[in-house]
Amino acid sequence: LNCSQAKWKCGNVNTAESLILPEIEELISLIALPDEQLKLIVDEIKRRHSSQQFDFEAKIKTTRAEYDKITARLKAITYERLDSLNNGKGIGTELFDEIVEELTNKQQKLNQELIKLTDSNFSFLITASHLIDLAQRSKTLFETLNNQGRSKMLRFLLSNCTLYDKKLNYEVNNPYKASQELNKKPQNEAENTNWCG
């Protein structure tokens, strides 16, 4: 391991990977969640997802109802405009164009809201899945990855990494910091049973 000297020459000596690797492997083994804690997390995610789904479905229903209401208005005003062309009475071209533009703009905003709602729901599910998977399989993943993959994984798990005098300093990113701290505690501590809250 050595400094790329991309910003400046730091004068730090090269360090053998074998000196740093055991510490990294120990850290990664502390990230894995015991089965009891994993069950608590999965149950909590299910509870939050159920609550979120209720709100999500209500918002989708309201947004779609508003969209359908605008569609009905557009249909009605179009028929009124067509009738006015036949009998010479009713809504004029300028007013018709103005109303159609206003209503279609509202529909576009509602479409964007629907996309945003769907994306946030998808994002919640995927993020939760990836975080748990990484926590559970971190040691196995790290062992099987090449150097580029390991580097990418470490950037995800750690921040503010510095290597000075053959010593690696870093901060563990959340939520992995919480699982690391949990795994460092003695298993008989009462706090361990209520850490999820």
PDB file of C-alpha atoms in Angstrom:
ATOM      1  CA  LEU A   1       0.000   0.000   0.000  1.00  0.00           C
ATOM      2  CA  ASN A   2       1.311   3.420  -0.867  1.00  0.00           C
ATOM      3  CA  CYS A   3       0.198   7.011  -1.255  1.00  0.00           C
ATOM      4  CA  SER A   4      -0.808   7.935  -4.790  1.00  0.00           C
ATOM      5  CA  GLN A   5       0.648  11.398  -4.201  1.00  0.00           C
ATOM      6  CA  ALA A   6      -2.229  12.775  -6.253  1.00  0.00           C
ATOM      7  CA  LYS A   7      -2.431  15.922  -4.117  1.00  0.00           C
ATOM      8  CA  TRP A   8       1.033  16.191  -2.581  1.00  0.00           C
ATOM      9  CA  LYS A   9       4.006  14.133  -1.451  1.00  0.00           C
ATOM     10  CA  CYS A  10       3.124  13.037   2.038  1.00  0.00           C
ATOM     11  CA  GLY A  11       6.412  11.340   2.866  1.00  0.00           C
ATOM     12  CA  ASN A  12       4.532   8.358   4.271  1.00  0.00           C
ATOM     13  CA  VAL A  13       6.349   5.048   3.867  1.00  0.00           C
ATOM     14  CA  ASN A  14       4.899   2.156   1.859  1.00  0.00           C
ATOM     15  CA  THR A  15       3.088  -0.404   3.998  1.00  0.00           C
ATOM     16  CA  ALA A  16       2.708  -4.116   3.406  1.00  0.00           C
ATOM     17  CA  GLU A  17      -0.923  -5.147   2.930  1.00  0.00           C
ATOM     18  CA  SER A  18      -0.299  -8.065   5.308  1.00  0.00           C
ATOM     19  CA  LEU A  19       0.146  -5.561   8.186  1.00  0.00           C
ATOM     20  CA  ILE A  20      -3.227  -3.922   7.564  1.00  0.00           C
ATOM     21  CA  LEU A  21      -5.337  -6.857   6.396  1.00  0.00           C
ATOM     22  CA  PRO A  22      -5.847  -8.613   9.782  1.00  0.00           C
ATOM     23  CA  GLU A  23      -7.311  -5.434  11.286  1.00  0.00           C
ATOM     24  CA  ILE A  24      -9.651  -5.004   8.310  1.00  0.00           C
ATOM     25  CA  GLU A  25     -10.760  -8.644   8.458  1.00  0.00           C
ATOM     26  CA  GLU A  26     -11.466  -8.318  12.197  1.00  0.00           C
ATOM     27  CA  LEU A  27     -13.511  -5.178  11.548  1.00  0.00           C
ATOM     28  CA  ILE A  28     -15.494  -6.913   8.821  1.00  0.00           C
ATOM     29  CA  SER A  29     -16.190  -9.911  11.062  1.00  0.00           C
ATOM     30  CA  LEU A  30     -17.597  -7.484  13.682  1.00  0.00           C
ATOM     31  CA  ILE A  31     -20.046  -6.060  11.137  1.00  0.00           C
ATOM     32  CA  ALA A  32     -21.923  -9.341  10.690  1.00  0.00           C
ATOM     33  CA  LEU A  33     -25.125  -9.511  12.690  1.00  0.00           C
ATOM     34  CA  PRO A  34     -25.908 -12.473  14.925  1.00  0.00           C
ATOM     35  CA  ASP A  35     -29.088 -14.336  13.952  1.00  0.00           C
ATOM     36  CA  GLU A  36     -31.058 -12.958  16.934  1.00  0.00           C
ATOM     37  CA  GLN A  37     -30.293  -9.348  15.985  1.00  0.00           C
ATOM     38  CA  LEU A  38     -30.917 -10.060  12.313  1.00  0.00           C
ATOM     39  CA  LYS A  39     -34.391 -11.347  13.190  1.00  0.00           C
ATOM     40  CA  LEU A  40     -35.076  -8.157  15.183  1.00  0.00           C
ATOM     41  CA  ILE A  41     -33.986  -6.001  12.250  1.00  0.00           C
ATOM     42  CA  VAL A  42     -36.011  -7.962   9.699  1.00  0.00           C
ATOM     43  CA  ASP A  43     -39.087  -7.747  11.962  1.00  0.00           C
ATOM     44  CA  GLU A  44     -38.564  -3.991  12.354  1.00  0.00           C
ATOM     45  CA  ILE A  45     -38.171  -3.502   8.596  1.00  0.00           C
ATOM     46  CA  LYS A  46     -41.363  -5.489   8.002  1.00  0.00           C
ATOM     47  CA  ARG A  47     -43.216  -3.362  10.578  1.00  0.00           C
ATOM     48  CA  ARG A  48     -41.960  -0.108   9.084  1.00  0.00           C
ATOM     49  CA  HIS A  49     -42.605  -1.316   5.558  1.00  0.00           C
ATOM     50  CA  SER A  50     -46.211  -2.258   6.437  1.00  0.00           C
ATOM     51  CA  SER A  51     -46.764   1.202   7.897  1.00  0.00           C
ATOM     52  CA  GLN A  52     -45.053   2.818   4.928  1.00  0.00           C
ATOM     53  CA  GLN A  53     -47.106   0.720   2.489  1.00  0.00           C
ATOM     54  CA  PHE A  54     -50.344   1.934   4.074  1.00  0.00           C
ATOM     55  CA  ASP A  55     -49.287   5.580   3.588  1.00  0.00           C
ATOM     56  CA  PHE A  56     -47.870   4.810   0.130  1.00  0.00           C
ATOM     57  CA  GLU A  57     -51.082   3.173  -1.098  1.00  0.00           C
ATOM     58  CA  ALA A  58     -53.220   6.031   0.292  1.00  0.00           C
ATOM     59  CA  LYS A  59     -51.058   8.624  -1.503  1.00  0.00           C
ATOM     60  CA  ILE A  60     -51.135   6.619  -4.751  1.00  0.00           C
ATOM     61  CA  LYS A  61     -54.923   6.331  -4.549  1.00  0.00           C
ATOM     62  CA  THR A  62     -55.368  10.071  -3.898  1.00  0.00           C
ATOM     63  CA  THR A  63     -52.963  11.022  -6.689  1.00  0.00           C
ATOM     64  CA  ARG A  64     -54.615   8.690  -9.197  1.00  0.00           C
ATOM     65  CA  ALA A  65     -58.093   9.968  -8.236  1.00  0.00           C
ATOM     66  CA  GLU A  66     -56.938  13.547  -8.849  1.00  0.00           C
ATOM     67  CA  TYR A  67     -55.417  12.519 -12.185  1.00  0.00           C
ATOM     68  CA  ASP A  68     -58.685  10.805 -13.249  1.00  0.00           C
ATOM     69  CA  LYS A  69     -60.693  13.863 -12.204  1.00  0.00           C
ATOM     70  CA  ILE A  70     -58.543  16.074 -14.458  1.00  0.00           C
ATOM     71  CA  THR A  71     -58.937  13.576 -17.323  1.00  0.00           C
ATOM     72  CA  ALA A  72     -62.736  13.806 -16.966  1.00  0.00           C
ATOM     73  CA  ARG A  73     -62.540  17.620 -16.971  1.00  0.00           C
ATOM     74  CA  LEU A  74     -60.386  17.582 -20.113  1.00  0.00           C
ATOM     75  CA  LYS A  75     -62.886  15.293 -21.810  1.00  0.00           C
ATOM     76  CA  ALA A  76     -65.847  17.489 -20.811  1.00  0.00           C
ATOM     77  CA  ILE A  77     -64.194  20.721 -21.935  1.00  0.00           C
ATOM     78  CA  THR A  78     -63.170  19.112 -25.257  1.00  0.00           C
ATOM     79  CA  TYR A  79     -66.785  18.076 -25.948  1.00  0.00           C
ATOM     80  CA  GLU A  80     -67.958  21.555 -24.978  1.00  0.00           C
ATOM     81  CA  ARG A  81     -65.435  23.087 -27.376  1.00  0.00           C
ATOM     82  CA  LEU A  82     -66.514  20.765 -30.209  1.00  0.00           C
ATOM     83  CA  ASP A  83     -70.180  21.652 -29.585  1.00  0.00           C
ATOM     84  CA  SER A  84     -69.324  25.347 -29.657  1.00  0.00           C
ATOM     85  CA  LEU A  85     -67.737  24.906 -33.082  1.00  0.00           C
ATOM     86  CA  ASN A  86     -71.018  23.446 -34.399  1.00  0.00           C
ATOM     87  CA  ASN A  87     -73.448  25.961 -32.895  1.00  0.00           C
ATOM     88  CA  GLY A  88     -71.196  29.030 -32.586  1.00  0.00           C
ATOM     89  CA  LYS A  89     -71.816  29.390 -28.833  1.00  0.00           C
ATOM     90  CA  GLY A  90     -69.663  28.375 -25.875  1.00  0.00           C
ATOM     91  CA  ILE A  91     -66.007  28.327 -25.009  1.00  0.00           C
ATOM     92  CA  GLY A  92     -63.561  30.190 -27.247  1.00  0.00           C
ATOM     93  CA  THR A  93     -60.233  28.979 -28.610  1.00  0.00           C
ATOM     94  CA  GLU A  94     -58.032  31.061 -26.278  1.00  0.00           C
ATOM     95  CA  LEU A  95     -59.872  30.041 -23.128  1.00  0.00           C
ATOM     96  CA  PHE A  96     -59.934  26.404 -24.246  1.00  0.00           C
ATOM     97  CA  ASP A  97     -56.179  26.400 -24.909  1.00  0.00           C
ATOM     98  CA  GLU A  98     -55.498  28.075 -21.544  1.00  0.00           C
ATOM     99  CA  ILE A  99     -57.615  25.556 -19.601  1.00  0.00           C
ATOM    100  CA  VAL A 100     -56.137  22.563 -21.451  1.00  0.00           C
ATOM    101  CA  GLU A 101     -52.595  23.772 -20.743  1.00  0.00           C
ATOM    102  CA  GLU A 102     -53.361  24.313 -17.050  1.00  0.00           C
ATOM    103  CA  LEU A 103     -54.977  20.888 -16.654  1.00  0.00           C
ATOM    104  CA  THR A 104     -52.275  18.995 -18.566  1.00  0.00           C
ATOM    105  CA  ASN A 105     -49.584  20.726 -16.466  1.00  0.00           C
ATOM    106  CA  LYS A 106     -51.381  19.487 -13.348  1.00  0.00           C
ATOM    107  CA  GLN A 107     -51.476  15.976 -14.802  1.00  0.00           C
ATOM    108  CA  GLN A 108     -47.736  16.087 -15.503  1.00  0.00           C
ATOM    109  CA  LYS A 109     -47.067  17.097 -11.887  1.00  0.00           C
ATOM    110  CA  LEU A 110     -49.250  14.237 -10.679  1.00  0.00           C
ATOM    111  CA  ASN A 111     -47.337  11.823 -12.947  1.00  0.00           C
ATOM    112  CA  GLN A 112     -44.062  13.053 -11.453  1.00  0.00           C
ATOM    113  CA  GLU A 113     -45.494  12.547  -7.953  1.00  0.00           C
ATOM    114  CA  LEU A 114     -46.501   8.960  -8.841  1.00  0.00           C
ATOM    115  CA  ILE A 115     -42.992   8.241 -10.145  1.00  0.00           C
ATOM    116  CA  LYS A 116     -41.454   9.743  -7.004  1.00  0.00           C
ATOM    117  CA  LEU A 117     -43.712   7.659  -4.739  1.00  0.00           C
ATOM    118  CA  THR A 118     -42.925   4.454  -6.621  1.00  0.00           C
ATOM    119  CA  ASP A 119     -39.178   5.167  -6.669  1.00  0.00           C
ATOM    120  CA  SER A 120     -39.053   5.841  -2.918  1.00  0.00           C
ATOM    121  CA  ASN A 121     -40.893   2.586  -2.183  1.00  0.00           C
ATOM    122  CA  PHE A 122     -38.516   0.642  -4.437  1.00  0.00           C
ATOM    123  CA  SER A 123     -35.505   2.410  -2.932  1.00  0.00           C
ATOM    124  CA  PHE A 124     -36.576   1.538   0.633  1.00  0.00           C
ATOM    125  CA  LEU A 125     -36.887  -2.167  -0.191  1.00  0.00           C
ATOM    126  CA  ILE A 126     -33.638  -2.411  -2.160  1.00  0.00           C
ATOM    127  CA  THR A 127     -31.594  -0.427   0.367  1.00  0.00           C
ATOM    128  CA  ALA A 128     -32.831  -2.514   3.297  1.00  0.00           C
ATOM    129  CA  SER A 129     -32.073  -5.717   1.406  1.00  0.00           C
ATOM    130  CA  HIS A 130     -28.548  -4.613   0.425  1.00  0.00           C
ATOM    131  CA  LEU A 131     -27.645  -3.374   3.903  1.00  0.00           C
ATOM    132  CA  ILE A 132     -28.674  -6.643   5.526  1.00  0.00           C
ATOM    133  CA  ASP A 133     -27.032  -8.759   2.835  1.00  0.00           C
ATOM    134  CA  LEU A 134     -23.757  -6.880   3.139  1.00  0.00           C
ATOM    135  CA  ALA A 135     -23.819  -7.148   6.917  1.00  0.00           C
ATOM    136  CA  GLN A 136     -24.458 -10.895   6.780  1.00  0.00           C
ATOM    137  CA  ARG A 137     -22.026 -11.801   4.020  1.00  0.00           C
ATOM    138  CA  SER A 138     -19.363  -9.136   4.484  1.00  0.00           C
ATOM    139  CA  LYS A 139     -16.569 -11.514   5.522  1.00  0.00           C
ATOM    140  CA  THR A 140     -17.246 -13.986   2.693  1.00  0.00           C
ATOM    141  CA  LEU A 141     -17.580 -11.177   0.153  1.00  0.00           C
ATOM    142  CA  PHE A 142     -14.350  -9.533   1.258  1.00  0.00           C
ATOM    143  CA  GLU A 143     -12.419 -12.792   1.027  1.00  0.00           C
ATOM    144  CA  THR A 144     -13.632 -13.499  -2.527  1.00  0.00           C
ATOM    145  CA  LEU A 145     -13.223 -10.010  -4.007  1.00  0.00           C
ATOM    146  CA  ASN A 146     -10.206  -8.826  -5.969  1.00  0.00           C
ATOM    147  CA  ASN A 147      -8.287  -5.721  -4.849  1.00  0.00           C
ATOM    148  CA  GLN A 148     -10.552  -3.348  -6.778  1.00  0.00           C
ATOM    149  CA  GLY A 149     -13.671  -4.969  -5.293  1.00  0.00           C
ATOM    150  CA  ARG A 150     -12.218  -4.850  -1.780  1.00  0.00           C
ATOM    151  CA  SER A 151     -11.384  -1.202  -2.214  1.00  0.00           C
ATOM    152  CA  LYS A 152     -14.934  -0.462  -3.342  1.00  0.00           C
ATOM    153  CA  MET A 153     -16.397  -2.391  -0.402  1.00  0.00           C
ATOM    154  CA  LEU A 154     -14.151  -0.570   2.062  1.00  0.00           C
ATOM    155  CA  ARG A 155     -15.199   2.805   0.641  1.00  0.00           C
ATOM    156  CA  PHE A 156     -18.804   1.771   1.315  1.00  0.00           C
ATOM    157  CA  LEU A 157     -18.132   0.564   4.876  1.00  0.00           C
ATOM    158  CA  LEU A 158     -15.521   3.126   5.958  1.00  0.00           C
ATOM    159  CA  SER A 159     -14.850   6.816   5.669  1.00  0.00           C
ATOM    160  CA  ASN A 160     -11.993   9.188   6.473  1.00  0.00           C
ATOM    161  CA  CYS A 161      -9.387   6.457   5.949  1.00  0.00           C
ATOM    162  CA  THR A 162      -5.803   7.469   6.511  1.00  0.00           C
ATOM    163  CA  LEU A 163      -2.661   5.384   6.611  1.00  0.00           C
ATOM    164  CA  TYR A 164       0.140   6.826   8.698  1.00  0.00           C
ATOM    165  CA  ASP A 165       3.226   5.123  10.043  1.00  0.00           C
ATOM    166  CA  LYS A 166       1.887   1.705   8.956  1.00  0.00           C
ATOM    167  CA  LYS A 167      -1.319   2.238  10.964  1.00  0.00           C
ATOM    168  CA  LEU A 168      -4.765   2.473   9.354  1.00  0.00           C
ATOM    169  CA  ASN A 169      -7.200   4.982  10.830  1.00  0.00           C
ATOM    170  CA  TYR A 170     -10.852   5.102   9.766  1.00  0.00           C
ATOM    171  CA  GLU A 171     -14.452   5.692  10.775  1.00  0.00           C
ATOM    172  CA  VAL A 172     -17.037   2.950  10.308  1.00  0.00           C
ATOM    173  CA  ASN A 173     -20.103   4.206   8.445  1.00  0.00           C
ATOM    174  CA  ASN A 174     -23.614   3.739   9.782  1.00  0.00           C
ATOM    175  CA  PRO A 175     -25.484   1.428  10.101  1.00  0.00           C
ATOM    176  CA  TYR A 176     -22.436  -0.857  10.274  1.00  0.00           C
ATOM    177  CA  LYS A 177     -21.000   1.129  13.167  1.00  0.00           C
ATOM    178  CA  ALA A 178     -24.011   0.144  15.274  1.00  0.00           C
ATOM    179  CA  SER A 179     -23.604  -3.567  14.506  1.00  0.00           C
ATOM    180  CA  GLN A 180     -19.856  -3.326  15.170  1.00  0.00           C
ATOM    181  CA  GLU A 181     -20.495  -1.737  18.573  1.00  0.00           C
ATOM    182  CA  LEU A 182     -23.141  -4.340  19.363  1.00  0.00           C
ATOM    183  CA  ASN A 183     -20.764  -7.185  18.531  1.00  0.00           C
ATOM    184  CA  LYS A 184     -18.043  -5.698  20.755  1.00  0.00           C
ATOM    185  CA  LYS A 185     -20.342  -5.807  23.818  1.00  0.00           C
ATOM    186  CA  PRO A 186     -20.532  -8.859  26.047  1.00  0.00           C
ATOM    187  CA  GLN A 187     -23.503 -11.000  25.014  1.00  0.00           C
ATOM    188  CA  ASN A 188     -25.056 -10.899  28.488  1.00  0.00           C
ATOM    189  CA  GLU A 189     -25.557  -7.130  28.623  1.00  0.00           C
ATOM    190  CA  ALA A 190     -29.214  -6.210  29.100  1.00  0.00           C
ATOM    191  CA  GLU A 191     -28.900  -3.410  26.568  1.00  0.00           C
ATOM    192  CA  ASN A 192     -28.268  -5.950  23.799  1.00  0.00           C
ATOM    193  CA  THR A 193     -31.887  -7.101  23.876  1.00  0.00           C
ATOM    194  CA  ASN A 194     -33.207  -3.598  23.194  1.00  0.00           C
ATOM    195  CA  TRP A 195     -30.630  -2.110  20.846  1.00  0.00           C
ATOM    196  CA  CYS A 196     -32.944  -2.050  17.829  1.00  0.00           C
ATOM    197  CA  GLY A 197     -35.083   0.723  19.288  1.00  0.00           C
TER     198      GLY A 197
END
